[in-house]
PDB file of C-alpha atoms in Angstrom:
ATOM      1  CA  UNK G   1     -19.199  17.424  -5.967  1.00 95.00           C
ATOM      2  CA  UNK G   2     -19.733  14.729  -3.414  1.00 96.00           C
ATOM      3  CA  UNK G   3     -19.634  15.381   0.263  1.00 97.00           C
ATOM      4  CA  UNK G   4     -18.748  12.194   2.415  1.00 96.00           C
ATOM      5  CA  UNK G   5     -19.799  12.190   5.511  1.00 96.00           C
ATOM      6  CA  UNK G   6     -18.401   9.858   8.774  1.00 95.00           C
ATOM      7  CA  UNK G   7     -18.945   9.783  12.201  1.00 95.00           C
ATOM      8  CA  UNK G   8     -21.988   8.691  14.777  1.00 93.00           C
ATOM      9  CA  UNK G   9     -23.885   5.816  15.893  1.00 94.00           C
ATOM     10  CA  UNK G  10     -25.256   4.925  19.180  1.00 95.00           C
ATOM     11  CA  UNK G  11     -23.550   6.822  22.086  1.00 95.00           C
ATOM     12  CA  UNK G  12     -24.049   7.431  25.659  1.00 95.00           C
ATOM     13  CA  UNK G  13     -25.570  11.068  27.271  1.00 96.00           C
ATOM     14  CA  UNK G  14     -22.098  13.322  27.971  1.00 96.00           C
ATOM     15  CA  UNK G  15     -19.756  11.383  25.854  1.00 96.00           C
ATOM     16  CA  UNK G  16     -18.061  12.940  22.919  1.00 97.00           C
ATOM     17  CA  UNK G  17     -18.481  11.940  19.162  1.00 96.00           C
ATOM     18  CA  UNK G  18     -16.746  13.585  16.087  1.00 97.00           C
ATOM     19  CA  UNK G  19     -18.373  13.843  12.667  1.00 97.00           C
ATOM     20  CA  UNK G  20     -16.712  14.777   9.466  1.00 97.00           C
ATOM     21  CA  UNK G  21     -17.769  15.759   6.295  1.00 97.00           C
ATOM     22  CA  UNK G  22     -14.970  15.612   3.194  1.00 97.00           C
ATOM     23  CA  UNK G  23     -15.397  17.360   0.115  1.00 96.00           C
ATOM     24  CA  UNK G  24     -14.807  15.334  -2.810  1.00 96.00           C
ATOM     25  CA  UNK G  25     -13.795  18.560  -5.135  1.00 95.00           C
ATOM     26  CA  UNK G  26     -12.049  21.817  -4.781  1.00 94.00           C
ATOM     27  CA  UNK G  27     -10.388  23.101  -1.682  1.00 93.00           C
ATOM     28  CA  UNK G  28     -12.650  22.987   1.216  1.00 93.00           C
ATOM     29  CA  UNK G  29     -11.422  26.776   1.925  1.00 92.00           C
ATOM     30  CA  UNK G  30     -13.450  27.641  -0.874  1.00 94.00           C
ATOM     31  CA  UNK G  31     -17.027  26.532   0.715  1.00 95.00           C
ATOM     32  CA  UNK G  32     -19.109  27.415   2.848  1.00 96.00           C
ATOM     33  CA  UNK G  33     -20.029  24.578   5.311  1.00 97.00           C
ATOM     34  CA  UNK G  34     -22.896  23.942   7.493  1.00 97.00           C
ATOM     35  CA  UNK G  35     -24.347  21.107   9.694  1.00 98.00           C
ATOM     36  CA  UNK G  36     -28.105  20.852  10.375  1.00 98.00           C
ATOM     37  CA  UNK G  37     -30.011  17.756  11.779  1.00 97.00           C
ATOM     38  CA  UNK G  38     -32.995  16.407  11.733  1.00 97.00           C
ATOM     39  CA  UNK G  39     -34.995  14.736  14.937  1.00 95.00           C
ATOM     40  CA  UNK G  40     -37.596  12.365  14.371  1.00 92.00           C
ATOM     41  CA  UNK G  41     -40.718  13.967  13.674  1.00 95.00           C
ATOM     42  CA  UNK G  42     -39.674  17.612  13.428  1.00 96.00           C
ATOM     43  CA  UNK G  43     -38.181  19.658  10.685  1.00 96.00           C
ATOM     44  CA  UNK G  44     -34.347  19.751   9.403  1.00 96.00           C
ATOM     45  CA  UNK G  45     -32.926  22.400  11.803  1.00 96.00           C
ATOM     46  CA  UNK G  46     -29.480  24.300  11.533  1.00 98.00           C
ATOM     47  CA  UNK G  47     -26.844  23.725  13.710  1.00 98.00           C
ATOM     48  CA  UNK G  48     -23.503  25.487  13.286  1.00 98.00           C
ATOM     49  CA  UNK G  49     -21.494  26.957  10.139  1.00 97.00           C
ATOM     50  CA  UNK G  50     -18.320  27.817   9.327  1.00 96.00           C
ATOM     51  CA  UNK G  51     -18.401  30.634   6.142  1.00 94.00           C
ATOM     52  CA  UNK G  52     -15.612  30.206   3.110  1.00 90.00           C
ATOM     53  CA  UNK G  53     -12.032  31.196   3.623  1.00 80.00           C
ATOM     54  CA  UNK G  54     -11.835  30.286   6.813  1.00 68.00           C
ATOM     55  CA  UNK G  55     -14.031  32.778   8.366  1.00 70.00           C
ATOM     56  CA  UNK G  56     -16.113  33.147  10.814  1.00 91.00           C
ATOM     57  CA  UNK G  57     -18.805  30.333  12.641  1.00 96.00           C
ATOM     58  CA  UNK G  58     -21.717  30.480  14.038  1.00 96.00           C
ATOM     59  CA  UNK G  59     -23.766  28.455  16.574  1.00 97.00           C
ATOM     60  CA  UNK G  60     -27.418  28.424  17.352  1.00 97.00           C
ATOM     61  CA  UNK G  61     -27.535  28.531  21.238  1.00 97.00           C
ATOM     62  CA  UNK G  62     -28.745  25.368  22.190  1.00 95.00           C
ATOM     63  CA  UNK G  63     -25.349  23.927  21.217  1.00 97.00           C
ATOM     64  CA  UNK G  64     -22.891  26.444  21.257  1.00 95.00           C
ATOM     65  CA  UNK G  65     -20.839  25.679  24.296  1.00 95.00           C
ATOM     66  CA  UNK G  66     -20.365  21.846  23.589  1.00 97.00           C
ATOM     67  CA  UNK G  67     -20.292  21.741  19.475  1.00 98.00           C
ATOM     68  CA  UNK G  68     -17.140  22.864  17.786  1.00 98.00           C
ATOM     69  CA  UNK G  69     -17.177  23.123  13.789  1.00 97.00           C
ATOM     70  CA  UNK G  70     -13.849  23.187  12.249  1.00 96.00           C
ATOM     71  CA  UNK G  71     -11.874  22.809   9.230  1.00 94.00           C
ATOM     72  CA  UNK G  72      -9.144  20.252   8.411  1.00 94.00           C
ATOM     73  CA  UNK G  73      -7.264  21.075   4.905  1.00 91.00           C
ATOM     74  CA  UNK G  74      -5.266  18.358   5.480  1.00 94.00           C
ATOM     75  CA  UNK G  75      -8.437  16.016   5.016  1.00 95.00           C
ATOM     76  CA  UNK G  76     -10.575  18.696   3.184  1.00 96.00           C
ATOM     77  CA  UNK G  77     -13.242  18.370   5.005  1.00 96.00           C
ATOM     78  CA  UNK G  78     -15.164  19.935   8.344  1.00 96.00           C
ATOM     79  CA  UNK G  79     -15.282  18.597  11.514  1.00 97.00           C
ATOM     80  CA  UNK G  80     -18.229  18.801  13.765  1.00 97.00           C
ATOM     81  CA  UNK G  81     -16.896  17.996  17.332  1.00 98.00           C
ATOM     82  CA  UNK G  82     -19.721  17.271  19.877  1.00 97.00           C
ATOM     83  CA  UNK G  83     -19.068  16.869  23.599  1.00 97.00           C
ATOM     84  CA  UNK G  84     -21.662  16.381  26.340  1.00 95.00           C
ATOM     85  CA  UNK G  85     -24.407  15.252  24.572  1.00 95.00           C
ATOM     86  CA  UNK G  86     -27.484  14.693  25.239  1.00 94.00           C
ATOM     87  CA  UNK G  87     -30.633  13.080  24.614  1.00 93.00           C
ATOM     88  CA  UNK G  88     -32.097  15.773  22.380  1.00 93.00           C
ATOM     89  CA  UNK G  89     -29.033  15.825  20.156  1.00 94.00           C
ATOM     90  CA  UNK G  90     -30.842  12.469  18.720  1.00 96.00           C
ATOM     91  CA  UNK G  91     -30.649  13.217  14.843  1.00 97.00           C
ATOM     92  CA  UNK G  92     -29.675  12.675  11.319  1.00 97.00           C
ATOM     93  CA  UNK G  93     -26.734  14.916  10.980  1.00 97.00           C
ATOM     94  CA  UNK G  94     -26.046  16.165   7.478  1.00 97.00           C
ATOM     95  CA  UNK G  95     -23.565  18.699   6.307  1.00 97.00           C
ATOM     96  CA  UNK G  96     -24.489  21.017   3.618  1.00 98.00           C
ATOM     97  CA  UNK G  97     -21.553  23.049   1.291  1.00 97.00           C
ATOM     98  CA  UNK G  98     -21.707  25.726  -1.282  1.00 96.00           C
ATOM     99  CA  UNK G  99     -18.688  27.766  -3.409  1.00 94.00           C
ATOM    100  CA  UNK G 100     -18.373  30.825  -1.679  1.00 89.00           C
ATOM    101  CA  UNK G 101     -20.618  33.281   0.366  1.00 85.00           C
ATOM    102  CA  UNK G 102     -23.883  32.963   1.698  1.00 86.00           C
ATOM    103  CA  UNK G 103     -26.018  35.978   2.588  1.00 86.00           C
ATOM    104  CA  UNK G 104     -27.812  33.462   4.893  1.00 91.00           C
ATOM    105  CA  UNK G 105     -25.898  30.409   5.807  1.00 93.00           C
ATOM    106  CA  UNK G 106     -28.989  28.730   8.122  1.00 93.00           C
ATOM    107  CA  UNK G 107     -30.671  28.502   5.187  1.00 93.00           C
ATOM    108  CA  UNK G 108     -31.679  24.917   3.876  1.00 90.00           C
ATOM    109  CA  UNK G 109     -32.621  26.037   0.470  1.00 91.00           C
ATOM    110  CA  UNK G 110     -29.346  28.039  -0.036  1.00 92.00           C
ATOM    111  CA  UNK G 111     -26.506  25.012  -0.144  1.00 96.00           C
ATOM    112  CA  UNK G 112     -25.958  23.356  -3.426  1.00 96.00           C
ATOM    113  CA  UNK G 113     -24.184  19.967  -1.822  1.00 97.00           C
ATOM    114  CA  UNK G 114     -25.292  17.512   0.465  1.00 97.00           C
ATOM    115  CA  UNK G 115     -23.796  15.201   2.382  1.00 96.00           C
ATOM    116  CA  UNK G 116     -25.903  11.656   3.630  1.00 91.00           C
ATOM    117  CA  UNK G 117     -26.536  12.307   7.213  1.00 85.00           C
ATOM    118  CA  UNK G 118     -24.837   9.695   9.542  1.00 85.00           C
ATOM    119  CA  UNK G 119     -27.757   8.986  12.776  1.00 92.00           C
ATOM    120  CA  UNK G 120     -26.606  10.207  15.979  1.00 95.00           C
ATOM    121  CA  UNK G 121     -28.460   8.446  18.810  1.00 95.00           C
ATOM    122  CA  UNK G 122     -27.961   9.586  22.485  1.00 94.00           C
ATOM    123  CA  UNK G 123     -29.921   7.069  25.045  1.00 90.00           C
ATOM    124  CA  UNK G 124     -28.699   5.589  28.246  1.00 82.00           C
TER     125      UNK G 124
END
């Protein structure tokens, strides 16, 4: 299973960027999907999930009221929408996938599939 990532580059603080993430096998309905980035210099940290099936998302707070994560089946793939970003949104971006649940979708160590992480780089 490959997951193909698109999206980023070098934007300006409070524009909008879209990343995606397609999923070379399977229905994407059947995975559970996560983003998490990585700044320079710190650790890989989770962002947002959605859970298998369609199901529910979650956020960590920093981003939750200008990231959306959604699925497109026409694609197969998830869509991380980000809008008013700023400077510490500078990251690698990666998506992460697995078949099914997760008792613990934040979890690095849990995903079985990893995308390449396009660079998202927010400077004026």
């Amino acid at each position: 299973v490959e997951l193909v990532q698109s999206g980023g580059g070098s934007l300006d603080p409070g524009s909008s960027v879209t990343l995606s993430c397609a999923v070379s096998e399977g229905s994407i309905a059947s995975y559970t999907v996560a983003w998490f980035r990585q700044a320079p210099g710190k650790e890989r940290e989770f962002v947002c999930s959605t859970r298998w099936g369609g199901g529910s998302t979650r956020y960590i707070d920093s981003v939750k009221e200008r990231f959306t994560i959604a699925r497109d089946n026409f694609k197969n793939a998830v869509d991380l929408e980000m809008v008013a970003l700023i400077s510490e949104g500078t990251a690698v971006y990666s998506c992460a996938a697995t078949l099914g649940h997760l008792q613990d979708d934040a979890a690095v160590g849990h995903y079985d599939y990893w995308g390449r992480g396009p660079q998202v780089t927010v400077t004026s």
